Short mmCIF file of C-alpha atoms in Angstrom, two decimals:
data_model
loop_
_atom_site.label_atom_id
_atom_site.label_comp_id
_atom_site.label_asym_id
_atom_site.label_seq_id
_atom_site.Cartn_x
_atom_site.Cartn_y
_atom_site.Cartn_z
CA MET Q 276 -2.05 -30.16 48.57
CA CYS Q 277 -5.06 -29.12 46.58
CA SER Q 278 -7.41 -31.92 45.69
CA GLU Q 279 -8.17 -32.22 41.99
CA ILE Q 280 -11.71 -32.10 40.72
CA PRO Q 281 -12.92 -35.15 38.78
CA CYS Q 282 -12.94 -34.71 35.01
CA SER Q 283 -16.70 -35.09 34.63
CA GLN Q 284 -17.33 -32.53 37.36
CA ALA Q 285 -14.90 -30.07 35.78
CA LYS Q 286 -16.54 -30.48 32.40
CA SER Q 287 -19.91 -29.74 33.93
CA GLN Q 288 -18.53 -26.42 35.18
CA ILE Q 289 -17.44 -25.50 31.68
CA ASP Q 290 -20.96 -26.33 30.50
CA PHE Q 291 -22.31 -24.14 33.30
CA PHE Q 292 -20.08 -21.29 32.14
CA GLN Q 293 -21.35 -21.59 28.57
CA ASN Q 294 -24.98 -21.90 29.65
CA ALA Q 295 -24.63 -18.83 31.84
CA LEU Q 296 -23.27 -16.87 28.95
CA ASP Q 297 -25.95 -18.20 26.61
CA VAL Q 298 -28.69 -17.02 28.91
CA ASP Q 299 -27.32 -13.66 29.97
CA CYS Q 300 -25.43 -12.55 26.89
CA PRO Q 301 -26.04 -14.78 23.86
CA ASN Q 302 -23.76 -12.92 21.47
CA LEU Q 303 -20.83 -12.96 23.89
CA VAL Q 304 -20.04 -16.65 23.59
CA GLN Q 305 -18.41 -16.30 20.19
CA ASN Q 306 -16.27 -13.41 21.45
CA LEU Q 307 -15.12 -14.77 24.81
CA LEU Q 308 -15.38 -18.54 24.68
CA THR Q 309 -12.71 -19.01 22.03
CA ASP Q 310 -10.51 -22.09 21.94
CA SER Q 311 -7.79 -20.34 23.94
CA ASN Q 312 -10.29 -19.20 26.60
CA ARG Q 313 -11.74 -22.70 26.82
CA VAL Q 314 -8.28 -24.18 27.45
CA PHE Q 315 -7.68 -21.57 30.14
CA LEU Q 316 -10.99 -22.31 31.84
CA GLU Q 317 -10.47 -26.06 31.78
CA THR Q 318 -7.02 -25.62 33.35
CA PHE Q 319 -8.51 -23.22 35.89
CA VAL Q 320 -11.28 -25.61 36.85
CA PHE Q 321 -8.98 -28.63 37.23
CA SER Q 322 -6.61 -26.72 39.46
CA SER Q 323 -9.26 -24.87 41.53
CA ARG Q 324 -9.85 -25.74 45.17
CA SER Q 325 -13.45 -24.53 45.05
CA LEU Q 326 -16.07 -24.62 42.32
CA LEU Q 327 -17.27 -21.26 43.60
CA LEU Q 328 -14.34 -19.52 41.89
CA THR Q 329 -15.48 -20.79 38.50
CA ARG Q 330 -18.97 -19.46 39.03
CA CYS Q 331 -17.55 -16.11 40.17
CA LEU Q 332 -15.42 -15.88 37.06
CA ALA Q 333 -18.43 -16.55 34.82
CA ILE Q 334 -20.52 -13.92 36.59
CA PHE Q 335 -17.68 -11.39 36.43
CA LEU Q 336 -17.23 -11.88 32.69
CA ILE Q 337 -20.96 -11.55 32.11
CA LEU Q 338 -21.19 -8.31 34.08
CA PHE Q 339 -18.07 -6.91 32.44
CA SER Q 340 -19.31 -7.77 28.96
CA GLU Q 341 -22.67 -6.14 29.58
CA MET Q 342 -20.91 -2.92 30.62
CA ASP Q 343 -18.84 -3.04 27.42
CA ALA Q 344 -21.68 -4.05 25.07
CA LEU Q 345 -23.25 -1.59 22.65
CA GLN Q 346 -26.53 -1.31 20.86
CA VAL Q 347 -25.93 -0.38 17.22
CA GLU Q 348 -28.83 0.94 15.17
CA ILE Q 349 -28.47 0.77 11.39
CA TYR Q 350 -30.49 3.23 9.29
CA ASP Q 351 -31.02 3.40 5.54
CA CYS Q 352 -28.99 6.21 3.94
CA LYS Q 353 -31.80 7.19 1.57
CA THR Q 354 -35.00 6.73 3.55
CA LEU Q 355 -33.42 7.26 7.01
CA LYS Q 356 -35.61 4.41 8.27
CA LEU Q 357 -34.33 1.94 10.85
CA MET Q 358 -33.16 -1.22 9.09
CA VAL Q 359 -31.87 -3.37 11.94
CA THR Q 360 -30.79 -3.14 15.57
CA LEU Q 361 -27.71 -5.04 16.73
CA ASN Q 362 -27.39 -5.82 20.43
CA ASN Q 363 -24.39 -6.71 22.57
CA ILE Q 364 -21.75 -5.47 20.15
CA SER Q 365 -18.38 -4.86 21.80
CA SER Q 366 -17.17 -1.26 21.80
CA ASP Q 367 -13.84 -2.57 20.50
CA ALA Q 368 -15.49 -4.33 17.56
CA LEU Q 369 -14.44 -3.34 14.06
CA ILE Q 370 -16.77 -1.94 11.41
CA VAL Q 371 -16.38 -5.16 9.44
CA ARG Q 372 -17.81 -7.05 12.45
CA VAL Q 373 -20.88 -4.82 12.34
CA LYS Q 374 -21.26 -5.60 8.63
CA GLU Q 375 -21.06 -9.31 9.37
CA GLU Q 376 -23.83 -8.98 11.95
CA VAL Q 377 -25.97 -7.02 9.47
CA GLU Q 378 -25.48 -9.78 6.90
CA LYS Q 379 -26.73 -12.34 9.44
CA LYS Q 380 -29.90 -10.28 9.93
CA ILE Q 381 -30.33 -9.29 6.26
CA PRO Q 382 -28.73 -12.11 4.19
CA HIS Q 383 -28.88 -10.36 0.80
CA LEU Q 384 -26.71 -7.51 2.15
CA SER Q 385 -23.33 -9.20 1.98
CA VAL Q 386 -20.37 -7.49 3.64
CA VAL Q 387 -18.92 -6.23 0.34
CA ARG Q 388 -22.10 -4.44 -0.72
CA GLN Q 389 -22.45 -2.49 2.54
CA SER Q 390 -21.14 1.04 2.98
CA LEU Q 391 -21.43 2.24 6.58
CA ARG Q 392 -21.07 5.86 7.64
CA GLN Q 393 -21.94 8.08 10.59
CA ASP Q 394 -23.83 10.57 8.46
CA PRO Q 395 -26.16 9.77 5.53
CA ARG Q 396 -23.97 11.89 3.24
CA GLY Q 397 -20.74 11.34 5.13
CA LYS Q 398 -17.58 9.48 4.28
CA GLN Q 399 -17.56 5.69 4.22
CA LEU Q 400 -16.08 4.17 7.38
CA ASP Q 401 -13.03 1.95 7.04
CA ASP Q 402 -13.66 -1.75 7.68
CA TYR Q 403 -10.91 -1.91 10.28
CA GLU Q 404 -11.91 1.13 12.30
CA LYS Q 405 -12.97 0.48 15.91
CA LEU Q 406 -16.41 1.58 17.07
CA SER Q 407 -14.92 3.12 20.22
CA LEU Q 408 -12.78 5.43 18.07
CA LEU Q 409 -15.66 6.84 16.04
CA LYS Q 410 -16.42 10.54 16.33
CA GLY Q 411 -18.96 11.26 19.05
CA PHE Q 412 -18.74 7.76 20.56
CA SER Q 413 -20.25 7.54 24.04
CA ALA Q 414 -20.03 4.41 26.18
CA GLY Q 415 -23.45 3.04 27.06
CA ALA Q 416 -25.28 5.10 24.44
CA ALA Q 417 -26.77 3.57 21.30
CA LEU Q 418 -24.60 4.04 18.23
CA HIS Q 419 -26.34 5.22 15.04
CA LEU Q 420 -24.85 4.21 11.69
CA TYR Q 421 -26.18 4.69 8.16
CA LEU Q 422 -25.98 2.01 5.52
CA LYS Q 423 -25.82 2.48 1.78
CA ASP Q 424 -26.47 -0.58 -0.36
CA LEU Q 425 -23.76 -0.62 -3.05
CA GLY Q 426 -25.67 -3.19 -5.07
CA PRO Q 427 -24.39 -6.50 -6.49
CA GLN Q 428 -20.59 -6.61 -6.46
CA ILE Q 429 -17.89 -8.12 -8.66
CA GLY Q 430 -14.15 -8.44 -8.11
CA TRP Q 431 -11.90 -5.66 -9.42
CA LYS Q 432 -9.55 -8.18 -10.97
CA THR Q 433 -12.41 -9.87 -12.83
CA VAL Q 434 -13.61 -6.54 -14.25
CA PHE Q 435 -10.13 -5.54 -15.38
CA ILE Q 436 -9.49 -8.89 -17.05
CA LEU Q 437 -12.76 -8.75 -19.00
CA GLU Q 438 -12.48 -5.10 -20.05
CA TYR Q 439 -8.88 -5.53 -21.27
CA LEU Q 440 -9.41 -8.89 -22.89
CA GLY Q 441 -12.00 -7.40 -25.27
CA PRO Q 442 -9.61 -4.97 -27.05
CA LEU Q 443 -7.03 -7.77 -27.38
CA ILE Q 444 -9.54 -9.88 -29.30
CA ILE Q 445 -11.44 -7.18 -31.20
CA TYR Q 446 -8.53 -5.21 -32.71
CA PRO Q 447 -6.86 -8.19 -34.49
CA MET Q 448 -10.21 -9.11 -36.05
CA PHE Q 449 -10.17 -5.82 -37.96
CA PHE Q 450 -6.49 -6.25 -38.85
CA ALA Q 451 -7.35 -9.66 -40.34
CA ARG Q 452 -10.14 -7.95 -42.33
CA LEU Q 453 -12.75 -10.59 -41.74
CA PRO Q 454 -15.33 -10.79 -44.58
CA TRP Q 455 -18.19 -9.26 -42.57
CA ILE Q 456 -16.18 -6.14 -41.70
CA TYR Q 457 -14.96 -4.57 -44.95
CA GLY Q 458 -16.63 -6.88 -47.46
CA SER Q 459 -15.58 -10.09 -49.16
CA GLN Q 460 -13.34 -8.28 -51.70
CA TYR Q 461 -10.95 -7.32 -48.87
CA ALA Q 462 -11.31 -10.50 -46.81
CA TYR Q 463 -8.08 -11.63 -45.17
CA GLN Q 464 -5.98 -9.10 -47.09
CA TYR Q 465 -3.67 -8.10 -44.27
CA PRO Q 466 -2.62 -4.41 -44.31
CA LYS Q 467 0.82 -3.80 -45.82
CA HIS Q 468 1.43 -0.35 -44.32
CA VAL Q 469 4.24 -0.46 -41.76
CA VAL Q 470 2.41 2.00 -39.52
CA VAL Q 471 -0.69 -0.22 -39.47
CA ARG Q 472 1.40 -3.18 -38.35
CA LEU Q 473 3.13 -1.04 -35.74
CA ALA Q 474 -0.27 0.11 -34.49
CA LEU Q 475 -1.33 -3.53 -34.03
CA LEU Q 476 1.85 -4.25 -32.06
CA CYS Q 477 1.43 -1.15 -29.88
CA TRP Q 478 -2.24 -1.82 -29.19
CA THR Q 479 -1.62 -5.50 -28.37
CA PHE Q 480 1.36 -4.68 -26.17
CA HIS Q 481 -0.58 -2.09 -24.16
CA PHE Q 482 -3.52 -4.33 -23.29
CA ALA Q 483 -1.34 -7.41 -22.76
CA LYS Q 484 0.62 -5.28 -20.28
CA ARG Q 485 -2.62 -4.27 -18.61
CA LEU Q 486 -3.61 -7.91 -18.15
CA TYR Q 487 -0.19 -8.77 -16.76
CA GLU Q 488 -0.36 -5.89 -14.28
CA THR Q 489 -3.86 -6.90 -13.22
CA MET Q 490 -2.74 -10.44 -12.46
CA TRP Q 491 0.64 -9.84 -10.84
CA VAL Q 492 1.34 -6.14 -10.14
CA HIS Q 493 -1.72 -4.22 -8.94
CA ARG Q 494 -2.78 -4.32 -5.29
CA PHE Q 495 -6.37 -3.18 -5.01
CA SER Q 496 -7.62 -1.03 -2.14
CA HIS Q 497 -11.07 -2.62 -2.44
CA ALA Q 498 -11.84 -6.23 -3.29
CA THR Q 499 -14.97 -5.47 -5.32
CA MET Q 500 -16.81 -2.84 -7.33
CA PRO Q 501 -20.50 -2.52 -8.32
CA LEU Q 502 -21.50 -5.04 -10.99
CA ARG Q 503 -22.86 -2.24 -13.19
CA ASN Q 504 -19.29 -0.99 -13.66
CA LEU Q 505 -18.48 -4.16 -15.57
CA PHE Q 506 -20.92 -3.26 -18.34
CA LYS Q 507 -19.88 0.40 -18.37
CA ASN Q 508 -16.16 -0.36 -18.53
CA CYS Q 509 -16.47 -3.13 -21.10
CA THR Q 510 -18.69 -0.97 -23.31
CA TYR Q 511 -16.12 1.84 -23.23
CA TYR Q 512 -13.09 -0.27 -24.08
CA TRP Q 513 -14.72 -2.70 -26.49
CA LEU Q 514 -16.50 -0.06 -28.57
CA PHE Q 515 -13.44 2.17 -28.75
CA ALA Q 516 -11.36 -0.84 -29.78
CA ALA Q 517 -13.72 -1.45 -32.71
CA PHE Q 518 -13.93 2.28 -33.54
CA VAL Q 519 -10.15 2.78 -33.68
CA ALA Q 520 -9.39 -0.58 -35.32
CA PHE Q 521 -11.99 -0.07 -38.06
CA HIS Q 522 -10.31 3.12 -39.27
CA VAL Q 523 -6.64 2.24 -38.75
CA ASN Q 524 -7.03 -1.09 -40.56
CA HIS Q 525 -9.39 0.18 -43.27
CA PRO Q 526 -8.40 -0.68 -46.86
CA LEU Q 527 -8.56 3.04 -47.73
CA TYR Q 528 -6.34 4.09 -44.82
CA THR Q 529 -3.48 6.41 -45.82
CA SER Q 530 -0.10 6.72 -44.11
CA PRO Q 531 0.78 9.79 -42.00
CA HIS Q 532 1.51 12.98 -43.91
CA TYR Q 533 5.09 13.30 -42.65
CA CYS Q 534 5.80 9.61 -43.18
CA SER Q 535 8.76 8.11 -41.31
CA VAL Q 536 9.53 11.14 -39.11
CA GLN Q 537 5.99 11.31 -37.73
CA VAL Q 538 5.81 7.55 -37.25
CA ILE Q 539 9.16 7.38 -35.44
CA LEU Q 540 8.29 10.28 -33.12
CA GLY Q 541 4.88 8.80 -32.36
CA LEU Q 542 6.32 5.33 -31.72
CA ALA Q 543 9.06 6.73 -29.47
CA GLY Q 544 6.51 8.67 -27.42
CA PHE Q 545 4.32 5.59 -27.10
CA VAL Q 546 7.20 3.40 -25.91
CA LEU Q 547 8.32 6.00 -23.36
CA GLY Q 548 4.76 6.38 -22.11
CA GLU Q 549 4.33 2.62 -21.68
CA MET Q 550 7.67 2.21 -19.92
CA GLY Q 551 6.89 5.10 -17.58
CA ASN Q 552 3.39 3.81 -16.86
CA TYR Q 553 4.71 0.35 -15.97
CA SER Q 554 7.49 1.81 -13.81
CA ILE Q 555 4.99 3.83 -11.78
CA HIS Q 556 2.73 0.81 -11.31
CA ILE Q 557 5.68 -1.20 -9.97
CA ALA Q 558 6.67 1.62 -7.62
CA MET Q 559 3.10 1.94 -6.32
CA SER Q 560 2.84 -1.82 -5.81
CA ASN Q 561 6.09 -1.90 -3.82
CA LEU Q 562 4.84 0.99 -1.69
CA ARG Q 563 2.04 -1.12 -0.22
CA PRO Q 564 2.87 -4.40 1.57
CA ALA Q 565 1.01 -7.42 0.22
CA GLY Q 566 -2.34 -7.97 1.90
CA SER Q 567 -2.44 -4.56 3.55
CA LYS Q 568 -4.27 -1.29 2.94
CA VAL Q 569 -1.44 0.92 4.15
CA ARG Q 570 -1.19 4.22 2.27
CA LYS Q 571 2.07 6.14 2.01
CA ILE Q 572 3.28 9.21 0.15
CA PRO Q 573 4.87 8.00 -3.11
CA HIS Q 574 8.37 9.26 -3.91
CA PRO Q 575 10.84 8.69 -6.77
CA THR Q 576 12.86 5.47 -6.64
CA SER Q 577 16.09 4.51 -8.40
CA ASN Q 578 14.06 4.07 -11.59
CA PRO Q 579 14.46 7.33 -13.60
CA PHE Q 580 10.85 7.18 -14.83
CA THR Q 581 9.62 7.69 -11.26
CA ILE Q 582 11.17 11.18 -11.09
CA LEU Q 583 7.75 12.42 -12.17
CA PHE Q 584 6.56 11.76 -8.59
CA ASP Q 585 8.32 15.02 -7.68
CA TYR Q 586 5.91 16.93 -9.91
CA VAL Q 587 2.55 15.11 -10.01
CA SER Q 588 0.51 12.85 -7.73
CA VAL Q 589 -0.47 10.22 -10.31
CA PRO Q 590 2.28 10.02 -12.96
CA ASN Q 591 0.94 6.70 -14.23
CA TYR Q 592 -1.95 8.66 -15.77
CA THR Q 593 0.47 11.24 -17.18
CA TYR Q 594 2.48 8.52 -18.90
CA GLU Q 595 -0.63 6.80 -20.24
CA ILE Q 596 -1.92 10.03 -21.77
CA LEU Q 597 1.50 10.47 -23.40
CA ALA Q 598 1.27 6.95 -24.82
CA TRP Q 599 -2.14 7.42 -26.44
CA ILE Q 600 -1.44 10.90 -27.78
CA SER Q 601 1.72 9.46 -29.34
CA PHE Q 602 -0.30 6.57 -30.78
CA SER Q 603 -2.61 9.13 -32.39
CA ILE Q 604 0.35 11.01 -33.87
CA MET Q 605 1.88 7.80 -35.20
CA THR Q 606 -1.32 6.63 -36.91
CA GLN Q 607 -2.67 10.11 -37.78
CA CYS Q 608 -6.12 8.69 -37.09
CA LEU Q 609 -8.97 10.86 -35.75
CA PRO Q 610 -10.75 8.02 -33.86
CA ALA Q 611 -7.46 7.24 -32.09
CA PHE Q 612 -7.18 10.90 -31.09
CA ILE Q 613 -10.77 10.90 -29.80
CA PHE Q 614 -9.97 7.80 -27.73
CA ALA Q 615 -6.89 9.57 -26.31
CA VAL Q 616 -8.85 12.73 -25.43
CA CYS Q 617 -11.68 10.82 -23.74
CA GLY Q 618 -9.18 8.80 -21.75
CA ALA Q 619 -7.24 11.93 -20.79
CA TYR Q 620 -10.40 13.62 -19.54
CA GLN Q 621 -11.41 10.65 -17.36
CA MET Q 622 -7.90 10.21 -15.98
CA THR Q 623 -7.72 13.93 -15.16
CA VAL Q 624 -10.93 13.64 -13.13
CA TRP Q 625 -9.53 10.63 -11.25
CA ALA Q 626 -6.18 12.38 -10.74
CA LEU Q 627 -7.80 15.46 -9.19
CA GLY Q 628 -9.73 13.26 -6.78
CA LYS Q 629 -6.65 11.29 -5.75
CA HIS Q 630 -4.57 14.46 -5.42
CA LYS Q 631 -7.19 15.96 -3.11
CA ALA Q 632 -7.29 12.76 -1.04
CA TYR Q 633 -3.49 12.73 -0.69
CA ARG Q 634 -3.38 16.32 0.53
CA LYS Q 635 -6.18 15.71 3.00
CA GLU Q 636 -4.69 12.50 4.38
CA PHE Q 637 -1.04 13.55 4.65
CA ILE Q 638 -0.15 16.84 6.36
CA SER Q 639 3.40 16.65 5.02
CA TYR Q 640 2.32 16.05 1.42
CA PRO Q 641 4.60 17.99 -1.01
CA GLN Q 642 2.92 21.32 -1.79
CA ARG Q 643 4.51 21.83 -5.19
CA ARG Q 644 3.03 18.66 -6.67
CA ARG Q 645 0.21 19.02 -9.16
CA ALA Q 646 -2.38 16.36 -9.88
CA ILE Q 647 -1.47 15.11 -13.36
CA PHE Q 648 0.32 17.75 -15.50
CA PRO Q 649 3.56 19.26 -14.07
CA TYR Q 650 3.24 22.96 -13.14
CA ILE Q 651 -0.22 23.14 -14.78
CA LEU Q 652 -2.90 20.93 -13.20
#
């Protein structure tokens, strides 16, 4: 029978193992001496006939880890100057681990504001990509990565809530005709035109839907965006809300030229656009499992509004453009049309970028699909 080692003596061997690692490979302790490894080692020590085996195991792990360890040099994307050198990084470590180590060395560079790439002008590396799988990786050679500081960050959800909350508050203020907007003679004289009231309902519904989708539907690819985008996005939506609301709710506003026919057609188009937009957002949300960044080719579902996936890559933009063009027709208001055109231009730019990314990422991506307008663009 094997004689058991006293508890105090066994514990001292565990301390030896940790001390050995601390001396020879300081960054390895956190990787190898996890709780599960510690339990294994304690069991191993208690059941070992000779303390020599424990020492051999420690030495073996140290030597093995040194063979596997990398030196990662991080350079500034703009100046190309060396920012920091990271030692003893495992070749199987993920990019996000490298970012965490950079943050330890340079505290103001939090993980979310780092963009790492292999070339100063290259594509950003995915957080969950292994170092050993990077292009040109060579075991034992120093790995060069380039870091771009994305600046202070803010959560996507926070930005969306703030930018959509503004139009929900601003537009009704003009509908109520507060004294400082159109003058005291029109104060609190609510518009009587049916189309003006419909416009308020449509506007409120759209941005309330946006808030709902932000909270419970959308699944964001990235957790944050640059803080500067908050001011840019809020300025765009808030100013346009005031611009459109001022004219649609103006005391001198006149109803559309073709009266009920134009209003009904515009309202119908708006409702269809909103329903289609929401349907696509639901389909896209269901396409990606919660908590993952998996990307798949979107296809039509049982919802008839999703049939547009057969023709364009981002039908949610197509439906939203339809909604705002229809809103412009319903109100016959030039500022509303300008808002629709500006939005259509920006969404077209985004759609072309996403369409290009889809075709590059998926070899089997449907060739007949266009970016945003069926058969056209």
